[in-house]
PDB file of C-alpha atoms in Angstrom:
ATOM      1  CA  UNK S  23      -9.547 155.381-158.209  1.00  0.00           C
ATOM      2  CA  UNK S  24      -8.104 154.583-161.595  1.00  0.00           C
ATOM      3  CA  UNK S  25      -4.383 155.827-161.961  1.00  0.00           C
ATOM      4  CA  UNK S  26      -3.996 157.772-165.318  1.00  0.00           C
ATOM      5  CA  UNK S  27      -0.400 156.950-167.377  1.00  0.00           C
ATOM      6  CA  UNK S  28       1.412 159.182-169.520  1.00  0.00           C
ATOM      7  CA  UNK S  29       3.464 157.514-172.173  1.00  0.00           C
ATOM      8  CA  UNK S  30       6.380 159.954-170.706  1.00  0.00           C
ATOM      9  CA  UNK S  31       6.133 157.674-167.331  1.00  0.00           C
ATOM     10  CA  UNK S  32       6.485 154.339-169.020  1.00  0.00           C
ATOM     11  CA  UNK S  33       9.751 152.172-169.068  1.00  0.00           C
ATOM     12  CA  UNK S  34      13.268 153.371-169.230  1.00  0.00           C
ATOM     13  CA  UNK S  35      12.872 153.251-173.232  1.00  0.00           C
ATOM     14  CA  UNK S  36      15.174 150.693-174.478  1.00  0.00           C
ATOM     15  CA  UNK S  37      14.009 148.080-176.550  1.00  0.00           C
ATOM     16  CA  UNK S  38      14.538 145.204-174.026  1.00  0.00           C
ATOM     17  CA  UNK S  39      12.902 147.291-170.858  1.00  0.00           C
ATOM     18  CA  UNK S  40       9.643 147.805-173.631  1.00  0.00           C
ATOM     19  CA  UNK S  41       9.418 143.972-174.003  1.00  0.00           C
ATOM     20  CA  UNK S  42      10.562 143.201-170.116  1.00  0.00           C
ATOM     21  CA  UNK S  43       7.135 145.602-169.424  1.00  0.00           C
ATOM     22  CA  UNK S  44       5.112 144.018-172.077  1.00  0.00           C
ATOM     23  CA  UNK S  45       5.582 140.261-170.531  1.00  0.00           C
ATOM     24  CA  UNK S  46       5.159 141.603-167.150  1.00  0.00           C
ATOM     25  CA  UNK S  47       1.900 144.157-167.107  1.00  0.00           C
ATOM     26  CA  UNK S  48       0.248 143.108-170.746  1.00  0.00           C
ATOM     27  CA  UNK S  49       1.026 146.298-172.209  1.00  0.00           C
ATOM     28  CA  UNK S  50       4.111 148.666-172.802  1.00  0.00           C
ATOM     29  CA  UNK S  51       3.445 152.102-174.961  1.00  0.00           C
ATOM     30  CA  UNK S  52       6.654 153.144-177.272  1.00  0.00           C
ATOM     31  CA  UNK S  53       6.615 156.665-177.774  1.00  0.00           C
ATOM     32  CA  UNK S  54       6.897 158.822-181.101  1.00  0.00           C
ATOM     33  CA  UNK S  55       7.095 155.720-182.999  1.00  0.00           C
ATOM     34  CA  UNK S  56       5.890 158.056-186.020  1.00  0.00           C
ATOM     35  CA  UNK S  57       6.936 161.037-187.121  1.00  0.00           C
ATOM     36  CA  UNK S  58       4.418 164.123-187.429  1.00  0.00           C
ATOM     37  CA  UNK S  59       4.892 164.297-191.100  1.00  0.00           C
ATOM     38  CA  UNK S  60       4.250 160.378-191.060  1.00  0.00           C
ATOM     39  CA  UNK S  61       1.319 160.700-188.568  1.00  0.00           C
ATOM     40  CA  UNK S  62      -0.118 163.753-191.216  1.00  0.00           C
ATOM     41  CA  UNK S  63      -0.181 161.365-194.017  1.00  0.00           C
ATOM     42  CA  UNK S  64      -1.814 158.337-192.314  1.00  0.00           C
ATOM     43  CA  UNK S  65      -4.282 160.555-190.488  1.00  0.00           C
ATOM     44  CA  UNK S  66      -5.390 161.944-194.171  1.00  0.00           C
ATOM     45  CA  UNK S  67      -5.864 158.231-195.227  1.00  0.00           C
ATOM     46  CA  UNK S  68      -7.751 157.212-192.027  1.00  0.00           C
ATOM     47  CA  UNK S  69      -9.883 160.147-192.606  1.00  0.00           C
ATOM     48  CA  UNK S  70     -11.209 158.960-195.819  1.00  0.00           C
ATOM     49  CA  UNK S  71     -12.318 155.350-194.668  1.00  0.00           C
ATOM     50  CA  UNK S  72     -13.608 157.637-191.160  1.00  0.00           C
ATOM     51  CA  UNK S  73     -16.064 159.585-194.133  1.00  0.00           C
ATOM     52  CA  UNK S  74     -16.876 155.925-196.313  1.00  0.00           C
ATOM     53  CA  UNK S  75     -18.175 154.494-192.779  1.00  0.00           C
ATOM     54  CA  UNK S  76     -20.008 157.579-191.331  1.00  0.00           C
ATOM     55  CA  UNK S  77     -21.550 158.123-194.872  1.00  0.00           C
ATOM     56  CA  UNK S  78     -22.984 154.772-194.821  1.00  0.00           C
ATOM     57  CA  UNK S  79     -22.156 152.183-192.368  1.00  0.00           C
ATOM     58  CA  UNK S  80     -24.407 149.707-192.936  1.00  0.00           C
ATOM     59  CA  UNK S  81     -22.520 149.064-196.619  1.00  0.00           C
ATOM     60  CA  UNK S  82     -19.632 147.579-194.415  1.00  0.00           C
ATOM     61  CA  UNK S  83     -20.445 144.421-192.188  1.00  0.00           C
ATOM     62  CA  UNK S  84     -17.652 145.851-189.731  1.00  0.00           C
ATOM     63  CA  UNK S  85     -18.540 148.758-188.723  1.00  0.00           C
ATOM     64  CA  UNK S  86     -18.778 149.655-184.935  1.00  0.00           C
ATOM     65  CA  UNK S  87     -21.486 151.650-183.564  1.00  0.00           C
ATOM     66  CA  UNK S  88     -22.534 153.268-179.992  1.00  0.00           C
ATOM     67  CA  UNK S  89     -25.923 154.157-181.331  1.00  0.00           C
ATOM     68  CA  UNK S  90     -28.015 151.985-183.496  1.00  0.00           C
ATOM     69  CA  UNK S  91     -31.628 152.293-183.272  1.00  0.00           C
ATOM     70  CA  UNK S  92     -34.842 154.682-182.987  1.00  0.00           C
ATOM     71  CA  UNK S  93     -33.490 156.762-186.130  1.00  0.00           C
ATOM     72  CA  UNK S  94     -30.217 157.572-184.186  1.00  0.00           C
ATOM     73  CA  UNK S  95     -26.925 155.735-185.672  1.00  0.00           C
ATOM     74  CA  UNK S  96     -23.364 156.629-184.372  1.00  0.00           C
ATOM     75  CA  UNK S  97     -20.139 154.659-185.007  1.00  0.00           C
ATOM     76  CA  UNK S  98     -17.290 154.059-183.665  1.00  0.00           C
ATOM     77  CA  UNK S  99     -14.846 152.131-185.897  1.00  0.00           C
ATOM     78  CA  UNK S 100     -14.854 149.226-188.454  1.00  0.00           C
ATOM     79  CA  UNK S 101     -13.528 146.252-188.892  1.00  0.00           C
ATOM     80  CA  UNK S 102     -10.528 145.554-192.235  1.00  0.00           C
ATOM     81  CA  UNK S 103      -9.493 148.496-193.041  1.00  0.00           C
ATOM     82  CA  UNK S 104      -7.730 146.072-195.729  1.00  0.00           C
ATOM     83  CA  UNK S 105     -10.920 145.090-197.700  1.00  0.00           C
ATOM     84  CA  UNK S 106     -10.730 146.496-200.864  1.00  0.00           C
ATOM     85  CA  UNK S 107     -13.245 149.059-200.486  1.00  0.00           C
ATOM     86  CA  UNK S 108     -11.487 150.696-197.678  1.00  0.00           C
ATOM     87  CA  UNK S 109      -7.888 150.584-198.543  1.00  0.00           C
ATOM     88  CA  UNK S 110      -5.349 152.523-198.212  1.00  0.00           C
ATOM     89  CA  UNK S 111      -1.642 152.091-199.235  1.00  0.00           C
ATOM     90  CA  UNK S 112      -0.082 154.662-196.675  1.00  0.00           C
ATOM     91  CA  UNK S 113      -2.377 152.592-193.856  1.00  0.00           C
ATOM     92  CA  UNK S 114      -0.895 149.251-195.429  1.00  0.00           C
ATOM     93  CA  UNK S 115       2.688 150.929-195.241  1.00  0.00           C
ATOM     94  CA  UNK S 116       2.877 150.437-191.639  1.00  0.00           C
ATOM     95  CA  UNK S 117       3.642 146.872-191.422  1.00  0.00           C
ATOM     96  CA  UNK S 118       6.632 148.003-193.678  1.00  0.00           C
ATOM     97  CA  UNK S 119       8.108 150.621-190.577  1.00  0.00           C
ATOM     98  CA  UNK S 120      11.200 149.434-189.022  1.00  0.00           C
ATOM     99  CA  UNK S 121      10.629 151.242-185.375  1.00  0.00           C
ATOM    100  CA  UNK S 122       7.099 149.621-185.600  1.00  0.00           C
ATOM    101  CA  UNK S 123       7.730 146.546-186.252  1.00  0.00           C
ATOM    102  CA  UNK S 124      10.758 146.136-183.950  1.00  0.00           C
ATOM    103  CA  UNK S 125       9.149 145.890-180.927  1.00  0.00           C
ATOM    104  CA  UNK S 126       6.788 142.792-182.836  1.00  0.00           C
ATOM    105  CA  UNK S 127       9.886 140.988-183.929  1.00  0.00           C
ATOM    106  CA  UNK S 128      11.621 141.303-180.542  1.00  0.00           C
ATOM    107  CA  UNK S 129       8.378 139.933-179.073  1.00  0.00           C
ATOM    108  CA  UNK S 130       7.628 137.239-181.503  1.00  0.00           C
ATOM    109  CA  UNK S 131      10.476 136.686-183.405  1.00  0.00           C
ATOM    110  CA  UNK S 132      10.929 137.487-187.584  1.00  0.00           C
ATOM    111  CA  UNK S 133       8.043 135.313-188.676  1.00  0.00           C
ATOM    112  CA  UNK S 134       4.599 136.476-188.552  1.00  0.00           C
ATOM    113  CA  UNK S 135       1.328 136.372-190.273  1.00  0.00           C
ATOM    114  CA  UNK S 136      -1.625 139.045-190.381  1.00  0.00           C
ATOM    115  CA  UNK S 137      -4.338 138.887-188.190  1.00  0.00           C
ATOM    116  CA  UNK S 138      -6.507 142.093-188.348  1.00  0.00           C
ATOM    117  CA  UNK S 139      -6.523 145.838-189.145  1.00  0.00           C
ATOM    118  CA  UNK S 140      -9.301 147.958-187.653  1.00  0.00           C
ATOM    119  CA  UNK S 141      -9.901 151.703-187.373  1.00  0.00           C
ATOM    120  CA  UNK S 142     -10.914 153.482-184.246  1.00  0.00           C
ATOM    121  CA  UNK S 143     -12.568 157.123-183.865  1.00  0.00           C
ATOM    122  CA  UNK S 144     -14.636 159.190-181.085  1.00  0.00           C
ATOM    123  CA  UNK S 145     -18.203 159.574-181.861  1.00  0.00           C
ATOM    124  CA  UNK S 146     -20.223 162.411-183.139  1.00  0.00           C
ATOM    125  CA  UNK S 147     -23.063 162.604-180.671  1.00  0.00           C
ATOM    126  CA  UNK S 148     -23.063 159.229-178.296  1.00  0.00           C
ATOM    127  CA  UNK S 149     -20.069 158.773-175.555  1.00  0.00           C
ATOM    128  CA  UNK S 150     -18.166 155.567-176.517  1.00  0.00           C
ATOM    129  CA  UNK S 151     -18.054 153.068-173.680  1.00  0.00           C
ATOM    130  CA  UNK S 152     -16.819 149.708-174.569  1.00  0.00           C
ATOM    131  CA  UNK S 153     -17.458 146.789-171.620  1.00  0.00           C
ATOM    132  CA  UNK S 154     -14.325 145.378-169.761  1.00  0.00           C
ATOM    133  CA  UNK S 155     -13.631 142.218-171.887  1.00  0.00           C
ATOM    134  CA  UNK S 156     -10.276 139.974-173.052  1.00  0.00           C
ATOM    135  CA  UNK S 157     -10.471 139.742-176.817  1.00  0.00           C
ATOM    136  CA  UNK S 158     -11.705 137.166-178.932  1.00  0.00           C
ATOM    137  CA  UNK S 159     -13.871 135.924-175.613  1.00  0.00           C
ATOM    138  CA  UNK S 160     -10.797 134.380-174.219  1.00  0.00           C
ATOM    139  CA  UNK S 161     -11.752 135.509-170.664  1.00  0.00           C
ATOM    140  CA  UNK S 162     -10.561 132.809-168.621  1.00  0.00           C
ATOM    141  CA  UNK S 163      -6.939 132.017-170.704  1.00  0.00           C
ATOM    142  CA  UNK S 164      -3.887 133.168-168.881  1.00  0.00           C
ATOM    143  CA  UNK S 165      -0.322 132.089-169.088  1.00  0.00           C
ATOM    144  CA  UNK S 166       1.859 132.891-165.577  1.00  0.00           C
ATOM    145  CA  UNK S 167       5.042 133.827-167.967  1.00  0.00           C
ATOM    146  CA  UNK S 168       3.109 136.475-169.958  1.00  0.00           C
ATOM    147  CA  UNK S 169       3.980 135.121-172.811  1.00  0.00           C
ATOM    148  CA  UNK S 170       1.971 136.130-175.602  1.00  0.00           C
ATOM    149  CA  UNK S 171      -0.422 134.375-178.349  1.00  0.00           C
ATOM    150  CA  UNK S 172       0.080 137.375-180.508  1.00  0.00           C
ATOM    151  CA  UNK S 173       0.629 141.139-180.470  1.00  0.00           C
ATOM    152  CA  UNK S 174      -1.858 143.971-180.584  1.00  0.00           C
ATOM    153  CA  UNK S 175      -1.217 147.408-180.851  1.00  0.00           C
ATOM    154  CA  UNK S 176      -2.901 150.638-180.874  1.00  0.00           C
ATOM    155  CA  UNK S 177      -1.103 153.175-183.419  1.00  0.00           C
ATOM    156  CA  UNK S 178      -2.379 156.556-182.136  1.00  0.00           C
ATOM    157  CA  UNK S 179      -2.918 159.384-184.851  1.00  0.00           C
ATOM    158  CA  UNK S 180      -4.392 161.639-182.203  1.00  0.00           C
ATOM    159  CA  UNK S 181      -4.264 162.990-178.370  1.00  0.00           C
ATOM    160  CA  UNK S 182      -5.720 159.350-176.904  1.00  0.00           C
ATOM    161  CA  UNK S 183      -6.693 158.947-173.655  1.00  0.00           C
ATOM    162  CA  UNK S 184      -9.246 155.637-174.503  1.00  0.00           C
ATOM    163  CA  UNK S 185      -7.293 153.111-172.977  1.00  0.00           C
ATOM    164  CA  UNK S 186      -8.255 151.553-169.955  1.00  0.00           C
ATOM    165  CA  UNK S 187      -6.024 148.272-168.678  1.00  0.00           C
ATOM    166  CA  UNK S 188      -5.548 146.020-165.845  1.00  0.00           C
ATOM    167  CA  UNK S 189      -1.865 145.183-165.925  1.00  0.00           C
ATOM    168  CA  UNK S 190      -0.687 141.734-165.235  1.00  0.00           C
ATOM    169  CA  UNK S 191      -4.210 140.327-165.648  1.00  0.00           C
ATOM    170  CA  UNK S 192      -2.892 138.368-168.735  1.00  0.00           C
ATOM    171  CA  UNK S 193      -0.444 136.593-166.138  1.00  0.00           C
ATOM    172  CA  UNK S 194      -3.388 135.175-163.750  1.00  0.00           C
ATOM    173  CA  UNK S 195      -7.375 133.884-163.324  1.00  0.00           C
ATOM    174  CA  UNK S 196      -9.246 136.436-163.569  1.00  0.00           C
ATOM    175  CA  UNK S 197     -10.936 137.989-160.099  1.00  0.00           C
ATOM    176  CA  UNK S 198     -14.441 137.498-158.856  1.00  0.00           C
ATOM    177  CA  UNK S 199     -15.127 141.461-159.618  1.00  0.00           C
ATOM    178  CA  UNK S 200     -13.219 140.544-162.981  1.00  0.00           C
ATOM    179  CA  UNK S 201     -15.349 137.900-163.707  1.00  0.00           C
ATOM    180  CA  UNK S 202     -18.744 139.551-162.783  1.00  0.00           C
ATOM    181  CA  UNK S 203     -18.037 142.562-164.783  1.00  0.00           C
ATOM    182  CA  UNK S 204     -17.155 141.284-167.971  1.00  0.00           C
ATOM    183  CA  UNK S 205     -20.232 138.998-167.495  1.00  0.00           C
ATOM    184  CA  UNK S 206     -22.199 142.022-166.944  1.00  0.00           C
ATOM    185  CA  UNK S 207     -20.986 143.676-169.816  1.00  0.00           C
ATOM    186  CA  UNK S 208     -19.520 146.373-166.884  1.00  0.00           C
ATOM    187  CA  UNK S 209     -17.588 149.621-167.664  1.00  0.00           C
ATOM    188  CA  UNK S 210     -17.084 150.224-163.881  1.00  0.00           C
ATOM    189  CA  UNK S 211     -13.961 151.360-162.364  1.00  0.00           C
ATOM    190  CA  UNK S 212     -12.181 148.300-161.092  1.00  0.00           C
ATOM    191  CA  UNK S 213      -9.265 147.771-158.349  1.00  0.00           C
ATOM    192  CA  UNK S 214      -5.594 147.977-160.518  1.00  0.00           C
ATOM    193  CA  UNK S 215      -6.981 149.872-163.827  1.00  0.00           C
ATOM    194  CA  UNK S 216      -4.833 152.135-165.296  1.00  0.00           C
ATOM    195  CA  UNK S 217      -5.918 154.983-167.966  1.00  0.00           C
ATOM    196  CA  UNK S 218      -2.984 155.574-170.623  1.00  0.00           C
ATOM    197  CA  UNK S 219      -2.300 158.978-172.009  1.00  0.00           C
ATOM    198  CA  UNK S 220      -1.073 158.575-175.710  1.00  0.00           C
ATOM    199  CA  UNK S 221       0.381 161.795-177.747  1.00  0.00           C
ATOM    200  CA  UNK S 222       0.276 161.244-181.780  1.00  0.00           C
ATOM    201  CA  UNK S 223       2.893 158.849-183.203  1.00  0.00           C
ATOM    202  CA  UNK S 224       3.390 156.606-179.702  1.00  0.00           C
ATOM    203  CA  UNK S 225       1.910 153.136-180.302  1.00  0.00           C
ATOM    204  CA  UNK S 226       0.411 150.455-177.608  1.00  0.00           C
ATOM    205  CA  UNK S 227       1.871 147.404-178.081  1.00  0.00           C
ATOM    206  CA  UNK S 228      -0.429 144.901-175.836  1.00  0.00           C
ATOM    207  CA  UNK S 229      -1.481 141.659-174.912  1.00  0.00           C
ATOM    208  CA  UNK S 230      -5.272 140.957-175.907  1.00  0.00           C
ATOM    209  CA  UNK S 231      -5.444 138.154-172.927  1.00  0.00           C
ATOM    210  CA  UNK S 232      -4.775 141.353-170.586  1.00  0.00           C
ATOM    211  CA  UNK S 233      -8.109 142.780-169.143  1.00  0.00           C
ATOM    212  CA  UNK S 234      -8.926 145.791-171.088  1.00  0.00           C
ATOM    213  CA  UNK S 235     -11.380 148.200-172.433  1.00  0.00           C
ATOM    214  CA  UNK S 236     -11.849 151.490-174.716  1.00  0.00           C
ATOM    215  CA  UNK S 237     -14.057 155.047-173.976  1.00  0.00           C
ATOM    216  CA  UNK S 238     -14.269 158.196-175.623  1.00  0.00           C
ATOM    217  CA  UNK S 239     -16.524 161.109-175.050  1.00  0.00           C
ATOM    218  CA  UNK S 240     -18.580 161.768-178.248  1.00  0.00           C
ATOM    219  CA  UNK S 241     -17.102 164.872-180.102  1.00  0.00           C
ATOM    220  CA  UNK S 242     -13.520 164.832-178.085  1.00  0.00           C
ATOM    221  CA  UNK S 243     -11.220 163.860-181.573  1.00  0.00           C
ATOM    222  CA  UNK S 244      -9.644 160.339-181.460  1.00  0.00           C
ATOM    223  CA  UNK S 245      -8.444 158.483-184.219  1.00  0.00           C
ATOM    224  CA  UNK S 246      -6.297 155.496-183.367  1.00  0.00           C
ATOM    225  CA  UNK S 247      -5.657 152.142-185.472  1.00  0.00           C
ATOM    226  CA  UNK S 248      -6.328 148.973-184.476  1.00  0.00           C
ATOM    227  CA  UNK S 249      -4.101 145.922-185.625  1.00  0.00           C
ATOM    228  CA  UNK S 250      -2.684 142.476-184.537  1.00  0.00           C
ATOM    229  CA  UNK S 251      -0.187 140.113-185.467  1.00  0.00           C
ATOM    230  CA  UNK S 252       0.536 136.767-184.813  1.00  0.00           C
ATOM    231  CA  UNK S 253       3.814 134.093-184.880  1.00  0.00           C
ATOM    232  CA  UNK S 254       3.705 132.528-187.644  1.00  0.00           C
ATOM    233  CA  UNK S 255       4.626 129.464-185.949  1.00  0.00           C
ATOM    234  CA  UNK S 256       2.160 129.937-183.026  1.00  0.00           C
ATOM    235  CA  UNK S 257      -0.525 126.643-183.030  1.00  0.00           C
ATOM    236  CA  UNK S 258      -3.737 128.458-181.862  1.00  0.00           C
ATOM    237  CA  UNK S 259      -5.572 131.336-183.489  1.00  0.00           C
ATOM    238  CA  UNK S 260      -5.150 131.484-187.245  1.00  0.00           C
ATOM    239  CA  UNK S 261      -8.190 131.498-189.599  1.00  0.00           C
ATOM    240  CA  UNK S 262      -8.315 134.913-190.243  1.00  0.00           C
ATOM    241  CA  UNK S 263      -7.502 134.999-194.050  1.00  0.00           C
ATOM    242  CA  UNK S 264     -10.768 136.344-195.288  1.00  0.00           C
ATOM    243  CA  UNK S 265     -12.387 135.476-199.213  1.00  0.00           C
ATOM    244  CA  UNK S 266     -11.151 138.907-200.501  1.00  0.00           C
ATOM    245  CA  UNK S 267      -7.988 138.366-198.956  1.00  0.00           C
ATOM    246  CA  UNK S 268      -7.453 135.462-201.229  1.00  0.00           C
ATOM    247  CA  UNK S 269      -7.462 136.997-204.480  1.00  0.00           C
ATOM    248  CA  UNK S 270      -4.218 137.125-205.861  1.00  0.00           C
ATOM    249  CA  UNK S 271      -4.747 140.142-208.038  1.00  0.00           C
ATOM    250  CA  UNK S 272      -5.655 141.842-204.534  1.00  0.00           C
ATOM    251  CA  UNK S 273      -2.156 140.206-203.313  1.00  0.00           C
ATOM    252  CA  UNK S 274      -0.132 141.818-206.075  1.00  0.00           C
ATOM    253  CA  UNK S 275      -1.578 144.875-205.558  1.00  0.00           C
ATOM    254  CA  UNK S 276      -1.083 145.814-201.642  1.00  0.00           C
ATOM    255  CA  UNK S 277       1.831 146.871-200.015  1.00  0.00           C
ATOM    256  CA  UNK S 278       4.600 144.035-199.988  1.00  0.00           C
ATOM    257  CA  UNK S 279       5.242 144.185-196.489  1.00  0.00           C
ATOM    258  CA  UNK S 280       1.583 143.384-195.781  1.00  0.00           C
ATOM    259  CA  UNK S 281       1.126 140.999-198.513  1.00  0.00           C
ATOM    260  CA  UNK S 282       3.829 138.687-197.170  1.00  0.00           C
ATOM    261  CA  UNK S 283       1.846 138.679-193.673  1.00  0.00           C
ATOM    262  CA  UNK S 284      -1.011 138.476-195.885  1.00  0.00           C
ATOM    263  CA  UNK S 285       0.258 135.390-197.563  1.00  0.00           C
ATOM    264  CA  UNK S 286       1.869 133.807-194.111  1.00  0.00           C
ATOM    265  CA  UNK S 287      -1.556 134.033-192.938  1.00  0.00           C
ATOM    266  CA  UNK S 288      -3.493 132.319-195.896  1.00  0.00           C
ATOM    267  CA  UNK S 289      -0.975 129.053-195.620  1.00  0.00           C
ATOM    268  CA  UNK S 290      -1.177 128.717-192.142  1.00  0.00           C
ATOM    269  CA  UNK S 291      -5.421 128.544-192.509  1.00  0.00           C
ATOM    270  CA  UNK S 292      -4.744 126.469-195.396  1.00  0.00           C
ATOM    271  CA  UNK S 293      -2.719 123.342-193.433  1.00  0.00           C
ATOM    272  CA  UNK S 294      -5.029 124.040-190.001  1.00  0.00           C
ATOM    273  CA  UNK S 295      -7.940 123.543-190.545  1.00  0.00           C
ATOM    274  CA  UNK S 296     -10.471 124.258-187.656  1.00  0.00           C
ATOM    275  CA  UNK S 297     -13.005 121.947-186.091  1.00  0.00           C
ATOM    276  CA  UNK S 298     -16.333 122.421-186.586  1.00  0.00           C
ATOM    277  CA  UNK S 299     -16.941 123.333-182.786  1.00  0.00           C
ATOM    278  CA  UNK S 300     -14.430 126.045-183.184  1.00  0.00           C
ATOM    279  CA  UNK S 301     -15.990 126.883-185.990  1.00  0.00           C
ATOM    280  CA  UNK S 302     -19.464 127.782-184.076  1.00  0.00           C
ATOM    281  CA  UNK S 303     -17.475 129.553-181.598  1.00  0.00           C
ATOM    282  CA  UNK S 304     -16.267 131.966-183.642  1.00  0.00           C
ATOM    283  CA  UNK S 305     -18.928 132.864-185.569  1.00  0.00           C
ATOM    284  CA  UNK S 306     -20.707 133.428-182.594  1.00  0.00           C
ATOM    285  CA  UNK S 307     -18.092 135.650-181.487  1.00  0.00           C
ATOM    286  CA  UNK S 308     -17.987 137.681-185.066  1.00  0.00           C
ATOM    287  CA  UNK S 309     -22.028 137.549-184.295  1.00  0.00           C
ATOM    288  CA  UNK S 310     -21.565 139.395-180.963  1.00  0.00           C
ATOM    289  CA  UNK S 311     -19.370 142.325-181.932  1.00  0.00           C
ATOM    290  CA  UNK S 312     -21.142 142.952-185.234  1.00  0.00           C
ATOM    291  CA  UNK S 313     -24.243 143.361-182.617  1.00  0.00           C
ATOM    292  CA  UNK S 314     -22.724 145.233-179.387  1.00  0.00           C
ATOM    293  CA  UNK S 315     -23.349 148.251-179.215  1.00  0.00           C
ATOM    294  CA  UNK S 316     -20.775 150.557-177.200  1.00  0.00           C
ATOM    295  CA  UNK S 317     -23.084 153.496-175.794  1.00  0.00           C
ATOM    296  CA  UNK S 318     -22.828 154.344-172.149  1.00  0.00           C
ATOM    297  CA  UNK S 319     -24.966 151.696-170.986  1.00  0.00           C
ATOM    298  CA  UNK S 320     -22.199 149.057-171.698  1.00  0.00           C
ATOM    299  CA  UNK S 321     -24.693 146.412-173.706  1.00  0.00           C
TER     300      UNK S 321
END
């Protein structure tokens, strides 16, 4: 059986027990982060990219779908909310929150650059059911200290109840059933998973090396976004700072607080570049999630 979390049975609440939980289990979930007046106005926002995608997903190379074929298409998400023809200032104002970004800072000190925005919903008609995975098919790194590559974090604008985890699996190799499930593309319960219950306004601050995954019921409402951030010191990752980011009349024009990330992020790609093996490997990974498809089936 899978043990279900409220955010109300987390920590003690104090900044230092937050990042003492996030080293140790992969995860830690800061409640009311966001006011409801603040949650109203980025829920509006997200709803107008939510009605761009579901209008016509195909015009947007990120978007995230649980049904895709046979006439029948249902998303999901998609991928930078940033690009130009999806953004939306009071989204981009979030990297400019003080309780937000507090937690980041504590974790990975004042320096950081942008990695990705995404935005998350419940489908319309097929049950979302995303495959036990660790991000950016990093499946066998692990560091015994916890200590993180970058942050994630889940900003929840709804009642969320998506978030399945396997604490402390950032910490060690991953198990046998680990290793079979994620190579079967598995949404199976497995030994140690945890289901958090969010309330609108708490954020997930989490480790992408932890075992994870997402689900949704088609039709139950969920709309959560999806971001990351990274030191802007840390030597691995990087290469994120994408053609439109570049354009410096796009620069001038988004929120500051973003921007600067933004900007961090293009001068770190600039002086590292990538080999060309690394190269391969991530497009194949961009390749893979532009493809999957996260019905019930799990492929």
């Amino acid at each position: 059986m899978n043990d279900r979390i409220s955010t109300r049975e987390q920590c003690g609440g104090s900044l230092d027990a937050h990042v003492e939980e996030f080293f140790t289990n992969g995860y830690t979930v800061v409640p009311g982060v966001f006011t409801e007046d603040e949650v109203a106005t980025f829920l509006a926002a997200n709803e107008r990219i939510v009605q761009k995608v579901r209008s016509a997903p195909e015009r947007f190379v990120g978007s995230r779908y649980t049904a895709r074929q046979d006439g029948q298409v249902d998303t999901w998400g998609v991928n930078n909310i940033f690009m130009p023809d999806l953004y939306e200032p009071e989204l981009a104002k979030i990297f400019g929150h003080h309780g937000f970004m507090e937690p980041v800072h504590a974790i990975l000190g004042p320096q950081l650059r942008f990695w990705s925005a995404h935005s998350l919903w419940s489908p319309h008609h097929v049950d979302y059911e995303l495959n036990w995975h660790k991000d950016n098919h990093e499946h066998e790194h692990y560091d015994p200290d916890g200590r993180p590559r970058h942050v994630q974090f889940n900003v929840c604008l709804s009642e969320d109840n998506s978030f399945h985890a396997i604490p402390g699996s950032h910490r060690r190799p991953l198990t046998d059933r680990e290793r079979a499930e994620i190579e079967a593309f598995g949404t199976g319960r497995m030994p140690g998973e945890v289901v958090v219950d969010c309330r609108p306004g708490d954020v997930i601050y989490m480790n992408y090396h932890m075992v994870h995954r997402g689900s949704c019921r088609a039709g139950v409402f969920r709309r959560t976004l999806h971001m990351n951030v990274q030191s802007q010191e840390e030597p691995t990752g990087g290469q994120t700072s994408l053609t439109w980011m570049r354009d410096p009349e796009y620069l001038d024009g988004v929120e500051p607080a973003l921007a600067a990330l933004m900007r961090n992020a293009i001068a770190w790609d600039d002086s590292h570049p990538i080999s060309r093996a690394e190269a391969r490997r991530r497009m194949r990974v961009r390749q893979d999630v532009r493809h999957h498809v996260a019905g019930p089936s799990g492929q």
